[in-house]
Coordinates of C-alpha atoms in Angstrom, one line a residue:
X15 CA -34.6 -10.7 47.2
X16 CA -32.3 -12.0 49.8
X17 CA -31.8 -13.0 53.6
X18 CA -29.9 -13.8 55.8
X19 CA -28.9 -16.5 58.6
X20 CA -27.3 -15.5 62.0
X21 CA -26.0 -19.1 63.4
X22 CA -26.4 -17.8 67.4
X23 CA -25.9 -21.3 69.0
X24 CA -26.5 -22.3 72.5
X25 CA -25.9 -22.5 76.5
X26 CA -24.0 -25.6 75.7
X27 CA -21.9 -23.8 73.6
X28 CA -19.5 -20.7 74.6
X29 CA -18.5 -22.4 78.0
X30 CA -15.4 -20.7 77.4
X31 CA -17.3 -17.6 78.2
X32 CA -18.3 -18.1 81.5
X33 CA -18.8 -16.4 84.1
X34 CA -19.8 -13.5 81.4
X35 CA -22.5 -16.0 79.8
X36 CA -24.3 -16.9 82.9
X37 CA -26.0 -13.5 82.7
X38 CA -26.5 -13.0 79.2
X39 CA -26.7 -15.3 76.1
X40 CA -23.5 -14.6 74.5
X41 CA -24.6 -13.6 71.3
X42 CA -26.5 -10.6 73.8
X43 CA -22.9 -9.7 75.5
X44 CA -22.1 -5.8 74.4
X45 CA -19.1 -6.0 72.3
X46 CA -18.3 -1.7 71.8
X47 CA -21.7 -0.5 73.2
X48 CA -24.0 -2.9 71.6
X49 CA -25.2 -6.4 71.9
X50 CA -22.9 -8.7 69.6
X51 CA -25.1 -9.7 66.8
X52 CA -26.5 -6.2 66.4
X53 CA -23.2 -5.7 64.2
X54 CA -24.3 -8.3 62.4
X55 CA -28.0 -7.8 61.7
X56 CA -26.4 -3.7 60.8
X57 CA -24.5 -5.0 58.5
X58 CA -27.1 -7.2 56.7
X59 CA -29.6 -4.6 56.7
X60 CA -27.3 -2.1 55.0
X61 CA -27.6 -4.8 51.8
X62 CA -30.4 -3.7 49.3
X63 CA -32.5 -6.2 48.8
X64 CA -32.9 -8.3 52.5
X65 CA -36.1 -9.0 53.1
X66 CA -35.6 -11.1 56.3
X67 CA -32.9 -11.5 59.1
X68 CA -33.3 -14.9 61.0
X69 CA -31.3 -16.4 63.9
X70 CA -31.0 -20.1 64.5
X71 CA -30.2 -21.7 67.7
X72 CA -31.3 -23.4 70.7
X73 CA -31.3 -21.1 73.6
X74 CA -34.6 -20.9 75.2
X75 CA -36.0 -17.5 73.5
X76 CA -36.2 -15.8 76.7
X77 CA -37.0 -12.2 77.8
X78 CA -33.4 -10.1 77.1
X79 CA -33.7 -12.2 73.5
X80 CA -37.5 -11.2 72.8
X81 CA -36.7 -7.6 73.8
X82 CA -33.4 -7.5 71.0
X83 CA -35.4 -9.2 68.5
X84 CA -38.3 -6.3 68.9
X85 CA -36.1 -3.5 69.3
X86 CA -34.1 -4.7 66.1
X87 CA -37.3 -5.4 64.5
X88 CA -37.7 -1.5 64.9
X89 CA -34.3 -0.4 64.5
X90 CA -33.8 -1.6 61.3
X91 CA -37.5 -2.2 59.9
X92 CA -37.0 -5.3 58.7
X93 CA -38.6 -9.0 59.9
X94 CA -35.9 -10.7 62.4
X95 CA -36.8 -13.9 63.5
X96 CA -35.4 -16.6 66.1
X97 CA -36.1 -20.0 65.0
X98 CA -35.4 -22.8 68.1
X99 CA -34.2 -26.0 67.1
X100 CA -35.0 -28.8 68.6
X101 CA -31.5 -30.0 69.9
X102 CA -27.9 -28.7 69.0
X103 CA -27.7 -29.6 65.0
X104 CA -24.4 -28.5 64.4
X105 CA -23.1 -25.3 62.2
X106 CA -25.4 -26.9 58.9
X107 CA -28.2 -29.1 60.8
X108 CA -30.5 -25.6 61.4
X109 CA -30.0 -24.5 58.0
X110 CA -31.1 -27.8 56.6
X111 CA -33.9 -28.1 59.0
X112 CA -35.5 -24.4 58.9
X113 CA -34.6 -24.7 55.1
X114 CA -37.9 -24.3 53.8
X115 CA -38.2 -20.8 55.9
X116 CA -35.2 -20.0 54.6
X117 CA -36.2 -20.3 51.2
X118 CA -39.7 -19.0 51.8
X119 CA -40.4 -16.3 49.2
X120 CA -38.2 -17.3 46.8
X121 CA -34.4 -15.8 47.9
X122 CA -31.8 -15.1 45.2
X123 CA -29.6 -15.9 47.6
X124 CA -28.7 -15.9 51.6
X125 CA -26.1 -15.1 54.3
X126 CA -24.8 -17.5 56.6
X127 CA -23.3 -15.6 59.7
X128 CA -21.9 -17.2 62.8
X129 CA -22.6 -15.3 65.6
X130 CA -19.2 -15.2 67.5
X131 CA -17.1 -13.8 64.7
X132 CA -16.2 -9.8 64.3
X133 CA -15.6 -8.8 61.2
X134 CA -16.5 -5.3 58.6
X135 CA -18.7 -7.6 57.1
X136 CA -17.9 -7.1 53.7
X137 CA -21.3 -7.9 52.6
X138 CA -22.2 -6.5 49.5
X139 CA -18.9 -7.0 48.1
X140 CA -19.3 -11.0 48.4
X141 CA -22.8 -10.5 46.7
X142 CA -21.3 -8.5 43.5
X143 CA -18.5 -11.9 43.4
X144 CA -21.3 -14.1 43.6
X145 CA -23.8 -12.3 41.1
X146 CA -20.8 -12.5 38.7
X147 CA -19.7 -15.6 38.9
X148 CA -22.7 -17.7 40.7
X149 CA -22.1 -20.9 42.9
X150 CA -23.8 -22.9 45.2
X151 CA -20.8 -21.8 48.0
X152 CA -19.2 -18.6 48.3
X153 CA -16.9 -18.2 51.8
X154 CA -15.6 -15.5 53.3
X155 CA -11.7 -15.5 53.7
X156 CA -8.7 -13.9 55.4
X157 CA -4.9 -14.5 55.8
X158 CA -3.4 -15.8 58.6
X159 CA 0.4 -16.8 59.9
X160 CA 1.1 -20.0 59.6
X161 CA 1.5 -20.9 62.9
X162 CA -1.7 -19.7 63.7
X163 CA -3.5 -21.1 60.6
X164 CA -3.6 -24.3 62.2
X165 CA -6.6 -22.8 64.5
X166 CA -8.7 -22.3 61.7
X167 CA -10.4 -23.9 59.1
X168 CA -8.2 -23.9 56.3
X169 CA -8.7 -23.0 52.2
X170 CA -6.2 -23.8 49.4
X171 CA -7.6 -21.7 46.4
X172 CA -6.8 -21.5 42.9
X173 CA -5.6 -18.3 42.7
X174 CA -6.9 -17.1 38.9
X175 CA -10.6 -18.7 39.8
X176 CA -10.5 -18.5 43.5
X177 CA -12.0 -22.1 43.5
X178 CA -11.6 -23.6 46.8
X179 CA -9.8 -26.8 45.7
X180 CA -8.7 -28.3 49.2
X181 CA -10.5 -27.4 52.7
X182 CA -9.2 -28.7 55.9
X183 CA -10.5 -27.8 59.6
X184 CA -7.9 -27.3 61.9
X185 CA -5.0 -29.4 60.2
X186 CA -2.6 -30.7 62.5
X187 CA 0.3 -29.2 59.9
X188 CA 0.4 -26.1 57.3
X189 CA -1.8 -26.3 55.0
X190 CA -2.6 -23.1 53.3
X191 CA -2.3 -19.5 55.0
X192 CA -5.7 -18.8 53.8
X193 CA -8.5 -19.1 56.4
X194 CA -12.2 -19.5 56.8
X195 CA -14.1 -16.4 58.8
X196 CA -17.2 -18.3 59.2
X197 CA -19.2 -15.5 57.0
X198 CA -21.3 -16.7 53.9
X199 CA -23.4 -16.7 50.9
X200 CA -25.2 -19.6 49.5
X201 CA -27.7 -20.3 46.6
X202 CA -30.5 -21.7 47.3
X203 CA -29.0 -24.9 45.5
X204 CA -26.6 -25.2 48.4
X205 CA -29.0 -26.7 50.9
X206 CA -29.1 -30.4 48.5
X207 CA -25.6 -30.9 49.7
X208 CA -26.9 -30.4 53.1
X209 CA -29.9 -33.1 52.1
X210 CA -27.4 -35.9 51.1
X211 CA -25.2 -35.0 54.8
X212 CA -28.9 -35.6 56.3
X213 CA -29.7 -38.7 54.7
X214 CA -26.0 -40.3 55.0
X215 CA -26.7 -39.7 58.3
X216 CA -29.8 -41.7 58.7
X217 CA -28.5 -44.7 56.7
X218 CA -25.2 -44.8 58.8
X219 CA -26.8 -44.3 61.9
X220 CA -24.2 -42.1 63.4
X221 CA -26.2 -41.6 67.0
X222 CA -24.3 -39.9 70.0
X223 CA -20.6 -39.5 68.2
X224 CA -18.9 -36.4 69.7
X225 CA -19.0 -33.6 67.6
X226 CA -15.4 -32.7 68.5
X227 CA -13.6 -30.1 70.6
X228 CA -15.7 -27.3 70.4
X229 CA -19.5 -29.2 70.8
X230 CA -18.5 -32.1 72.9
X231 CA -21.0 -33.5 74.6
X232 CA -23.6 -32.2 72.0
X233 CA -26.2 -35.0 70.9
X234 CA -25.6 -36.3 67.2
X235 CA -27.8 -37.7 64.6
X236 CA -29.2 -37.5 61.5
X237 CA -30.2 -33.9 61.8
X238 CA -26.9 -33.0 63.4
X239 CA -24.5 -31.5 60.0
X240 CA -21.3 -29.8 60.5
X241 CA -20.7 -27.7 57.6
X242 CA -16.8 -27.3 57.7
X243 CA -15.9 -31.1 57.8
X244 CA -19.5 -32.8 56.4
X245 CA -20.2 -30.1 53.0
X246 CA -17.1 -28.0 52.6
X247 CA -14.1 -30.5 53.0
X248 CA -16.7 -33.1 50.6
X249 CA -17.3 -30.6 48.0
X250 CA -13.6 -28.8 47.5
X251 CA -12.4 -29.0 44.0
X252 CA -16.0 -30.1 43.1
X253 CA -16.3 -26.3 41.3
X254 CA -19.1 -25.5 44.0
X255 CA -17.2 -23.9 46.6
X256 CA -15.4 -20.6 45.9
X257 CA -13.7 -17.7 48.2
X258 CA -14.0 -14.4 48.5
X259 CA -10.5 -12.8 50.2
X260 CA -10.9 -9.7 52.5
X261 CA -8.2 -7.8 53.7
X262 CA -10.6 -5.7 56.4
X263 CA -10.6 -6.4 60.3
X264 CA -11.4 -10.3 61.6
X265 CA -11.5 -12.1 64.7
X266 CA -13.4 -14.9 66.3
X267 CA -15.1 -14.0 69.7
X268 CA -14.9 -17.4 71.7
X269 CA -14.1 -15.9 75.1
X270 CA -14.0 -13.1 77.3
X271 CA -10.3 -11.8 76.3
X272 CA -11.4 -12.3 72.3
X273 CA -14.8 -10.2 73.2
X274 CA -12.2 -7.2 74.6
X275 CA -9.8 -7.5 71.1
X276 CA -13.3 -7.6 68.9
X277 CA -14.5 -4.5 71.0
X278 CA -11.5 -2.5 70.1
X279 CA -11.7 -3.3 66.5
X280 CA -15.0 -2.7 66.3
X281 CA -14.4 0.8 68.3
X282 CA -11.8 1.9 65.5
X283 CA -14.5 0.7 63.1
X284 CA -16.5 3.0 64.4
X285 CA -14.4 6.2 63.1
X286 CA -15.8 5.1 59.2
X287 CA -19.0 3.7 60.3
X288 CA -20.9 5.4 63.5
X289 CA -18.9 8.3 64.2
X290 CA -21.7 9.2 66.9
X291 CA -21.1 6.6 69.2
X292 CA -17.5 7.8 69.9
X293 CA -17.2 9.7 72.8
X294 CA -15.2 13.1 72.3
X295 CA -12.9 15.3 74.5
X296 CA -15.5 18.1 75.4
X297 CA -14.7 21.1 78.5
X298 CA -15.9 20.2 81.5
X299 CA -16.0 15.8 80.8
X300 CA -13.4 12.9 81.1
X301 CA -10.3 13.4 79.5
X302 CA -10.7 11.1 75.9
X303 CA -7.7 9.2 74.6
X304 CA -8.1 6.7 71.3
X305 CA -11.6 5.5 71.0
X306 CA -14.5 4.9 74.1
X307 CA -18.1 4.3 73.8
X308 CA -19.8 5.8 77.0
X309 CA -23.5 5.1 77.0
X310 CA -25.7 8.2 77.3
X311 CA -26.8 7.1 81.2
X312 CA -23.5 6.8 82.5
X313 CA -22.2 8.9 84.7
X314 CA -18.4 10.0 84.4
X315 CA -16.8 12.4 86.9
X316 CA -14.8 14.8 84.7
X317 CA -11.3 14.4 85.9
X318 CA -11.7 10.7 84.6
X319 CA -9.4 9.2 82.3
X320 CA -10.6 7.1 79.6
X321 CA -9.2 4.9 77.2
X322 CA -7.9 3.6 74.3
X323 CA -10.4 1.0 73.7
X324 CA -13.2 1.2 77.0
X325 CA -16.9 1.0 76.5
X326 CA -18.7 2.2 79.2
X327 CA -22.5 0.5 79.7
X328 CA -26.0 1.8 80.5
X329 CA -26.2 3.2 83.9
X330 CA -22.4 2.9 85.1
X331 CA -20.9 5.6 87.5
X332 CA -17.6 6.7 86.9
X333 CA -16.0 8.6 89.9
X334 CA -13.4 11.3 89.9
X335 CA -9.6 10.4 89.5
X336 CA -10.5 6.7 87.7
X337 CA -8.1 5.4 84.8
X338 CA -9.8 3.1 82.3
X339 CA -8.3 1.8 79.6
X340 CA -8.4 -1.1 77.6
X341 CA -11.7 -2.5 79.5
X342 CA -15.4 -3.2 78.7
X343 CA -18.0 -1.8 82.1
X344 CA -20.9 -3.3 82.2
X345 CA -24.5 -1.8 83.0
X346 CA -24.3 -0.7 86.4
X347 CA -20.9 -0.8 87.4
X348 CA -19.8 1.2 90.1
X349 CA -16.1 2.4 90.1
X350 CA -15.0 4.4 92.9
X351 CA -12.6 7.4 93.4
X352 CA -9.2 6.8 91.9
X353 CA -9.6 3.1 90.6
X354 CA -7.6 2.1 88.1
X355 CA -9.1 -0.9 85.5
X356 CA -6.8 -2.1 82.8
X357 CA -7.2 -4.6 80.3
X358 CA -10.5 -5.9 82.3
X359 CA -14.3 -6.7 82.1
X360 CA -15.6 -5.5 85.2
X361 CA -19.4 -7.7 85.4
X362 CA -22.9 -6.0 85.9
X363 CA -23.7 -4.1 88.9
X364 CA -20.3 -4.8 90.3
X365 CA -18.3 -2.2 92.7
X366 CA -14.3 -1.6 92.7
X367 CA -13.8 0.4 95.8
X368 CA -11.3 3.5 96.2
X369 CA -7.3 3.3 95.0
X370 CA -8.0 -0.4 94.1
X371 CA -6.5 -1.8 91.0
X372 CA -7.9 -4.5 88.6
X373 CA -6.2 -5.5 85.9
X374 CA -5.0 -8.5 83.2
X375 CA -2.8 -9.3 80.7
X376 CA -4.0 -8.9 76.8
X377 CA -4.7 -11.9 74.9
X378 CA -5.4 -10.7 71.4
X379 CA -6.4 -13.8 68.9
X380 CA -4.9 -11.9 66.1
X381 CA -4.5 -14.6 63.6
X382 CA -1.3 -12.8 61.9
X383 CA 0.7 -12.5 65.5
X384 CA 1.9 -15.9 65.6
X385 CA 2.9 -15.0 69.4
X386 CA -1.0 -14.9 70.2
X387 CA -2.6 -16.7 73.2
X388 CA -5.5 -18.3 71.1
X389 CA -9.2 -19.1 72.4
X390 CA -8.8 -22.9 71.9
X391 CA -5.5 -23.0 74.3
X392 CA -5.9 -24.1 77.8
X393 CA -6.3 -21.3 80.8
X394 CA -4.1 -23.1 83.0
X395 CA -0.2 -24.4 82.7
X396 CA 1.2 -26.7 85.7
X397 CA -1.8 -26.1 87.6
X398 CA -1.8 -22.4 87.6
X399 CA -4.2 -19.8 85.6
X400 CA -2.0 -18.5 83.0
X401 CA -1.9 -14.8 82.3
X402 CA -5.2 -13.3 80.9
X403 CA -7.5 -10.5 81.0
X404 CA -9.6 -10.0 84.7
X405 CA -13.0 -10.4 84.8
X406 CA -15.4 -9.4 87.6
X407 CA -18.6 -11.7 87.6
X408 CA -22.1 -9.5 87.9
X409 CA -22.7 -8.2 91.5
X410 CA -18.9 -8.8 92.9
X411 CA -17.5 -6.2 95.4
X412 CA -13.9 -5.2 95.2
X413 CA -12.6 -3.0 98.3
X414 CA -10.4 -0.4 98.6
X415 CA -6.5 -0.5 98.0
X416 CA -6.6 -3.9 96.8
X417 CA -4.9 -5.4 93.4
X418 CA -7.2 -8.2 91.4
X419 CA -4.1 -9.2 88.9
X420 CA -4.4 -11.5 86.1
X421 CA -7.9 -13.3 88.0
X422 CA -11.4 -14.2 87.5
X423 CA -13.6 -14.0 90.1
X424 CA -17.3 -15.3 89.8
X425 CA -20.4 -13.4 90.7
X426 CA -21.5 -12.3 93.8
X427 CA -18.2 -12.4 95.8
X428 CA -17.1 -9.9 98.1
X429 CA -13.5 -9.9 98.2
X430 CA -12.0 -8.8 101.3
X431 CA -8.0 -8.6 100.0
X432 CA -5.7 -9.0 96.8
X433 CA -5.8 -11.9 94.0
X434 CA -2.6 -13.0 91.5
X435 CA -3.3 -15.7 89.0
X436 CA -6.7 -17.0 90.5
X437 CA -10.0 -18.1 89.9
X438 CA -12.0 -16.9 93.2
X439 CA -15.0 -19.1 93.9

């Protein structure tokens, strides 16, 4: 028997996000068609043997996240569960506090998946590792350049036993090229580690200390554990912790410009793994280049022009003479005759009027491009907003003939000319 844990966070968390997140709980934002964590809870359910899929965070479980559990629930006919905690308790505090859920029934093992990573999910392949040579720890891993290595959590393995003898979070210098994707499988025996972090916690009395870069702000006590720095870089070279390499697609999905790289992955995933939800070149329809996702209400004028890498949401109007490419369109966009959207998120419900142009610069996070802009670097240089993808907030209005360049313009504007380098408020 075995389940699995899908670490979803919380409103606190993926500010970086905004103003995509202050419609939709991030782990809800559709990343190629479907709602981000559904490629996690697919890939768990294709494992024989899960009994349970649970998510741990501390957003308010409110309608759009009570309608994904139940349609999942359906979907994939197995139990999926959100589990609230009280207060942000770090990437190991809700696993040591829901633990006895977690081990309810008696698990072989679990999963540990954080919710803002896209990955193939090599599930079953970690589980074979692990049933052959058990420990408490096994962690998904993945090479990196070494530049961008220092963005990561770092492993130095032994190479014959894969032991992870050394683990650092985000050195400040090379430390191994080897990096953590923030996918997991624990024994049950794991969560004792987690015990001791607890009750360190409550002897030292460690109250309100920041949590660092990427949780500041975020209340810390006893309960609060942080997996990377508190259990992993304790334990290395203990023989608990081990590695399991994967050479199959990776990427952290911490903003808006990493949710339009983890869309196109996931798009050419598609092509091994859901061959249906790729739209094809058919007489009559748009004209199909690479890979797009077009939902089935959409409505796409034929002399359209679509891709590579666009997904197309539920109830969005395409009209005749448009050129997508490179751009996620969110449920009831409108875009008008002879728009052109490139390298773009254009919000829900929003309108691009006639001959206008949105567009942005790419920003992959590919951690073996060492020329990458990464998710932790700032959006601005010497005041200005540096070079990035566009993003339309829900309900904006674009007119015609204008250019949105390079901008990010919150919901419910009505713009009224063009925008270079700007945040529009």
């Amino acid at each position: 028997m075995l389940k699995a844990v899908i670490l979803i966070g919380g409103p606190q968390k993926g500010t970086r996000f905004r103003p995509l997140s202050f419609e939709v709980p991030k782990p809800l934002f559709p990343v190629a068609g479907v709602p981000m964590i559904q490629h996690h809870i697919e890939a768990c359910a294709q494992v024989p043997g899960m009994q349970e899929i649970l998510l741990i965070g501390f957003y308010q479980p409110d309608e759009a996240l009570t309608r994904f559990l139940e349609a999942a629930q359906q979907e994939f006919n197995l139990p999926v569960r959100y589990l609230q905690e009280f207060a942000p308790l770090g990437t190991g505090g809700g696993l040591y506090h829901f633990r006895d859920q977690i081990l309810a029934g008696g698990p072989e093992a679990f999963f540990v998946l954080n919710a803002d990573v896209c990955s193939d999910f090599p599930l079953s392949a970690m589980l074979d590792a692990h049933r052959r040579q058990p420990h408490p720890f096994l962690l998904l891993g993945t090479t990196a350049n070494r530049t961008q290595s220092l963005n990561y959590g770092c492993i130095v393995e032994n190479p014959q036993t894969h032991e992870v003898l050394h683990y650092v979070e985000k050195p400040s210098t090379f430390v191994s090229d080897v990096i953590n994707c923030g996918i997991y499988l624990f024994s049950p025996e794991a969560l004792r580690p987690l015990g001791d972090v607890f009750r360190r916690n409550q002897q030292d009395g460690q109250l309100c200390l920041p949590l660092g870069e990427d949780s500041s702000g975020l209340w810390r006590g006893a309960g609060t554990i942080r997996l990377e720095q508190d259990v992993f870089s304790a334990l290395a070279g203990q023989g608990q912790i081990y590695v399991y390499l994967t050479d199959g697609i990776w990427s952290q999905i911490k903003s808006a410009g990493s949710a339009l790289y983890a869309s196109r992955l996931y798009l050419g995933q598609y092509q091994l793994t859901h061959p249906e939800r790729l739209a094809k070149h058919t007489p009559g329809g748009p004209r199909i280049r690479g890979n797009v996702y077009i939902h089935p209400t959409a409505k796409v004028a034929p002399s359209a022009v679509l891709g590579p890498n666009v997904s197309i949401g539920e109830g969005v109007t395409v009209g005749e003479g448009v050129r997508l490419r490179e751009s996620i369109i969110l449920h009831g966009a409108t875009l008008q005759e002879h728009t052109c959207v490139l390298h773009s998120i254009v919000g829900w419900g929003s309108t691009v009027g006639r001959w206008a142009r949105v567009e942005g610069t790419p920003n992959d996070p590919n951690p073996n491009d060492p020329r990458a802009h990464m998710d932790s670097e700032s959006l601005f240089k010497d005041g200005k907003l540096l070079p990035a993808i566009t993003i339309l907030g829900c309900r904006v209005r674009i007119p015609a003939e204008v250019l949105i360049l390079n901008s990010i313009v919150l919901p419910h504007k009505e713009l009224s000319r063009s925008f270079t380098n700007q945040i529009i408020l």
